[in-house]
Amino acid sequence: MGSDCDGIRQRSCPVPMAQSDRILLGHGSGGRLSHELMRKVFLPALDNPVLARLDDQAVVDVEGLRLAFTTDSFVVQPLFFPGGDIGSLAVHGTTNDLAMGGAQPLCLSAAFILEEGLEVETLWRVVQSMRQAAAEVGVDVVTGDTKVVERGSADGLFINTSGIGLVPDGVHLSADGARPGDRIVLSGSIGEHGMAVLAQREGLGFEGPVESDSAPLHTLVAAMLQTPQAVHCLRDPTRGGVASALNEMAQSSGVGMTIDERAIPMREAIKGACELLGLDPLYVANEGKLVAIVDTAATEKVVAAMRQHPLGRQAQVIGTVQASSPGVVKMRTSIGTTRIVDMLAGDQLPRIC
Amino acid sequence: MGSDCDGIRQRSCPVPMAQSDRILLGHGSGGRLSHELMRKVFLPALDNPVLARLDDQAVVDVEGLRLAFTTDSFVVQPLFFPGGDIGSLAVHGTTNDLAMGGAQPLCLSAAFILEEGLEVETLWRVVQSMRQAAAEVGVDVVTGDTKVVERGSADGLFINTSGIGLVPDGVHLSADGARPGDRIVLSGSIGEHGMAVLAQREGLGFEGPVESDSAPLHTLVAAMLQTPQAVHCLRDPTRGGVASALNEMAQSSGVGMTIDERAIPMREAIKGACELLGLDPLYVANEGKLVAIVDTAATEKVVAAMRQHPLGRQAQVIGTVQASSPGVVKMRTSIGTTRIVDMLAGDQLPRIC
């Protein structure tokens, strides 16, 4: 650690940040500011090869078993929104982080930070929702914790869920597995979770229903993994949306990616709402979708398997991986131009999960 | 769930609480209010036999391996205090929850909830401290998460650490393992963590140094487990102190306990500070101590092993387990009387971990 600082101690050591020496909302966005915090604060200190892979889950070898391990805190505001709530979201989010490593979930933990004055009934509703979500996934919440902080020291209710899963033999998924020639597959329509939370928070009405897509993806993943060696990487495009997920995989794998705007499924209500608010749906969070990097030869088979699954009916090949422009994601737009799809610095929408 | 409510729907369904239909600080105390929340909200919903054991960690069987899994959120205020900080505390706390199940820690997760405006340097110091603590324990932080909430929506910085450990063959520790005739062993002097945090928070000066005892207990536990079948239960007396830990074990095991006040090690500075503030040291949090229920025949050997370890030098037999008065903890006081050591309803000291 010290060596990074020695030359600049007089300026702003120990951690000179690009924009501010204070935490900004954008540091929680999953975008460039989040990555800066990771690179400058977390990774240098907690240095180890598993963390450094920056996957959504760690895969650790324990006596010959490959365990997936993941953690996520949920601070979504409001707590309840069309299509879900903080409780179901916490269960789905952690299940999906395990699933993106190819793991089947074994068990979850749940830790609550409660603000003094929260209605017990609100907590009860959230816990009931967690129960239902966990039952649907087929996992138990086996351990937990509750802390209470004074009124004004937290915003109602935060939940951390961590999870353990088991990675089957022969499954090796990591963000660095994309290879030139691979196809980029998206499991369904984008932007629904983020727009549902935003609509609820701001009291916005859109044309047509806008509901979160929050759902557990582990059985969809299991169906995709039936074709051996076909799937190279998986990501669920949550914070930062499809754009950030693709950028992360392109950077980790050292490849370029090109996607086709017209191939990306999107519901009309979402398209309209994004246009109205000036939001780019590629950056809006999803909680029940995945992006897969798939071997070309197996793509047809994988997409067919996805379309058999309720959560993959709209699965589409949306682009290709190439050797040129490593780390860069481009999009052929619906009007025929090509533009770069960069990672945002900060948030379009904070507190979305 | 429904059946509990049907008869009382008109009154205060779904969860009639003893004191208030809102969350109180005491619901995070580890005392009676915490147990009420557990019994009425969490357990009925997240019903499963592992969670229902209410141990500090879940032990789950995965393909023949016995994995310990635990989670804890840390909301201590202030973030830095004599003898530690929220970062080292988070690593020690989760290590110790694994150790109390007899597990050796394998890996940790770390999830941060940051308040907008927090100084990056503060976060950096906390993460450095986590690094050092994890290195001392010998575990890696293999996965993590960062969320940022708006100014005023959290108090600086909260950390969740979850952990996975491996329980060795032949080790079976649970809060329900205490048997009449067993001895109660305490690893060292009490009250130091709670008083150190309080002193820092309130700007109090005491006679003599008051430092947190925050420390990882897994190697002490490993030394104790060298004597097979000798240790029946372990608890680290954190929130709620030694009194709450004993009450939990007495209730889970359906046994009575009697402790001897004069046998309980306590530093003079802590004793003086507690007297000054009217606090009962039996309820003050410790973060580097354990209470063990030990087979009588093996007690001498276990205590001798503990005293060989730097964190067990002051290990003492402080009491006995009996069949009478199940669920009740009594204390022979230093003035020769006997009193019941009950579980407190709420907190003596909130935000201590």
PDB file of N, CA and C in Angstrom, chain A residues 59-69 164-166, chain B residues 62-68 104-107 164-167:
ATOM      1  N   VAL A  59     -15.686 -17.771  -5.864  1.00  0.00           N
ATOM      2  CA  VAL A  59     -15.744 -19.230  -5.869  1.00  0.00           C
ATOM      3  C   VAL A  59     -14.500 -19.724  -5.127  1.00  0.00           C
ATOM      4  N   VAL A  60     -14.731 -20.397  -4.011  1.00  0.00           N
ATOM      5  CA  VAL A  60     -13.630 -20.867  -3.177  1.00  0.00           C
ATOM      6  C   VAL A  60     -13.657 -22.390  -3.111  1.00  0.00           C
ATOM      7  N   ASP A  61     -12.477 -22.960  -3.126  1.00  0.00           N
ATOM      8  CA  ASP A  61     -12.344 -24.406  -3.065  1.00  0.00           C
ATOM      9  C   ASP A  61     -12.265 -24.837  -1.600  1.00  0.00           C
ATOM     10  N   VAL A  62     -13.193 -25.685  -1.180  1.00  0.00           N
ATOM     11  CA  VAL A  62     -13.186 -26.188   0.196  1.00  0.00           C
ATOM     12  C   VAL A  62     -13.192 -27.705   0.140  1.00  0.00           C
ATOM     13  N   GLU A  63     -12.070 -28.284   0.460  1.00  0.00           N
ATOM     14  CA  GLU A  63     -11.937 -29.744   0.483  1.00  0.00           C
ATOM     15  C   GLU A  63     -12.491 -30.373  -0.801  1.00  0.00           C
ATOM     16  N   GLY A  64     -12.173 -29.749  -1.928  1.00  0.00           N
ATOM     17  CA  GLY A  64     -12.596 -30.313  -3.201  1.00  0.00           C
ATOM     18  C   GLY A  64     -13.948 -29.852  -3.700  1.00  0.00           C
ATOM     19  N   LEU A  65     -14.730 -29.204  -2.828  1.00  0.00           N
ATOM     20  CA  LEU A  65     -16.000 -28.627  -3.283  1.00  0.00           C
ATOM     21  C   LEU A  65     -15.761 -27.196  -3.741  1.00  0.00           C
ATOM     22  N   ARG A  66     -16.466 -26.781  -4.791  1.00  0.00           N
ATOM     23  CA  ARG A  66     -16.357 -25.387  -5.228  1.00  0.00           C
ATOM     24  C   ARG A  66     -17.579 -24.624  -4.744  1.00  0.00           C
ATOM     25  N   LEU A  67     -17.355 -23.810  -3.705  1.00  0.00           N
ATOM     26  CA  LEU A  67     -18.437 -23.038  -3.112  1.00  0.00           C
ATOM     27  C   LEU A  67     -18.452 -21.637  -3.690  1.00  0.00           C
ATOM     28  N   ALA A  68     -19.621 -21.174  -4.056  1.00  0.00           N
ATOM     29  CA  ALA A  68     -19.802 -19.772  -4.418  1.00  0.00           C
ATOM     30  C   ALA A  68     -20.276 -19.026  -3.184  1.00  0.00           C
ATOM     31  N   PHE A  69     -19.780 -17.793  -3.008  1.00  0.00           N
ATOM     32  CA  PHE A  69     -20.077 -16.993  -1.815  1.00  0.00           C
ATOM     33  C   PHE A  69     -20.292 -15.560  -2.280  1.00  0.00           C
ATOM     34  N   ILE A 164     -24.536 -18.814   0.047  1.00  0.00           N
ATOM     35  CA  ILE A 164     -23.579 -19.853  -0.333  1.00  0.00           C
ATOM     36  C   ILE A 164     -24.239 -20.726  -1.398  1.00  0.00           C
ATOM     37  N   GLY A 165     -23.494 -21.046  -2.433  1.00  0.00           N
ATOM     38  CA  GLY A 165     -23.976 -21.947  -3.464  1.00  0.00           C
ATOM     39  C   GLY A 165     -22.922 -22.969  -3.816  1.00  0.00           C
ATOM     40  N   LEU A 166     -23.323 -23.956  -4.565  1.00  0.00           N
ATOM     41  CA  LEU A 166     -22.404 -25.015  -4.972  1.00  0.00           C
ATOM     42  C   LEU A 166     -22.264 -24.974  -6.494  1.00  0.00           C
TER      43      LEU A 166
ATOM     44  N   VAL B  62     -22.928 -29.836   3.665  1.00  0.00           N
ATOM     45  CA  VAL B  62     -22.804 -29.730   2.207  1.00  0.00           C
ATOM     46  C   VAL B  62     -21.925 -30.874   1.712  1.00  0.00           C
ATOM     47  N   GLU B  63     -22.564 -31.822   1.100  1.00  0.00           N
ATOM     48  CA  GLU B  63     -21.837 -32.973   0.539  1.00  0.00           C
ATOM     49  C   GLU B  63     -20.881 -33.583   1.571  1.00  0.00           C
ATOM     50  N   GLY B  64     -21.353 -33.711   2.797  1.00  0.00           N
ATOM     51  CA  GLY B  64     -20.542 -34.355   3.825  1.00  0.00           C
ATOM     52  C   GLY B  64     -19.642 -33.415   4.605  1.00  0.00           C
ATOM     53  N   LEU B  65     -19.480 -32.166   4.123  1.00  0.00           N
ATOM     54  CA  LEU B  65     -18.722 -31.178   4.898  1.00  0.00           C
ATOM     55  C   LEU B  65     -19.680 -30.425   5.806  1.00  0.00           C
ATOM     56  N   ARG B  66     -19.214 -30.081   6.999  1.00  0.00           N
ATOM     57  CA  ARG B  66     -20.047 -29.273   7.887  1.00  0.00           C
ATOM     58  C   ARG B  66     -19.550 -27.837   7.855  1.00  0.00           C
ATOM     59  N   LEU B  67     -20.313 -27.000   7.153  1.00  0.00           N
ATOM     60  CA  LEU B  67     -19.937 -25.595   7.004  1.00  0.00           C
ATOM     61  C   LEU B  67     -20.655 -24.749   8.045  1.00  0.00           C
ATOM     62  N   ALA B  68     -19.902 -23.852   8.671  1.00  0.00           N
ATOM     63  CA  ALA B  68     -20.511 -22.841   9.529  1.00  0.00           C
ATOM     64  C   ALA B  68     -20.699 -21.579   8.704  1.00  0.00           C
ATOM     65  N   GLN B 104     -13.229 -23.357  12.105  1.00  0.00           N
ATOM     66  CA  GLN B 104     -12.093 -22.547  11.692  1.00  0.00           C
ATOM     67  C   GLN B 104     -12.544 -21.711  10.498  1.00  0.00           C
ATOM     68  N   PRO B 105     -12.304 -20.397  10.539  1.00  0.00           N
ATOM     69  CA  PRO B 105     -12.787 -19.518   9.455  1.00  0.00           C
ATOM     70  C   PRO B 105     -12.090 -19.804   8.131  1.00  0.00           C
ATOM     71  N   LEU B 106     -12.875 -19.810   7.047  1.00  0.00           N
ATOM     72  CA  LEU B 106     -12.331 -20.037   5.701  1.00  0.00           C
ATOM     73  C   LEU B 106     -12.250 -18.737   4.906  1.00  0.00           C
ATOM     74  N   CYS B 107     -13.305 -17.951   4.932  1.00  0.00           N
ATOM     75  CA  CYS B 107     -13.310 -16.698   4.168  1.00  0.00           C
ATOM     76  C   CYS B 107     -14.429 -15.801   4.672  1.00  0.00           C
ATOM     77  N   ILE B 164     -17.712 -17.861   6.271  1.00  0.00           N
ATOM     78  CA  ILE B 164     -17.860 -19.311   6.149  1.00  0.00           C
ATOM     79  C   ILE B 164     -16.702 -19.964   6.898  1.00  0.00           C
ATOM     80  N   GLY B 165     -17.016 -20.997   7.657  1.00  0.00           N
ATOM     81  CA  GLY B 165     -15.981 -21.757   8.356  1.00  0.00           C
ATOM     82  C   GLY B 165     -16.231 -23.241   8.191  1.00  0.00           C
ATOM     83  N   LEU B 166     -15.251 -24.008   8.594  1.00  0.00           N
ATOM     84  CA  LEU B 166     -15.357 -25.461   8.490  1.00  0.00           C
ATOM     85  C   LEU B 166     -15.325 -26.043   9.899  1.00  0.00           C
ATOM     86  N   VAL B 167     -16.346 -26.838  10.224  1.00  0.00           N
ATOM     87  CA  VAL B 167     -16.408 -27.452  11.552  1.00  0.00           C
ATOM     88  C   VAL B 167     -15.700 -28.804  11.492  1.00  0.00           C
TER      89      VAL B 167
END
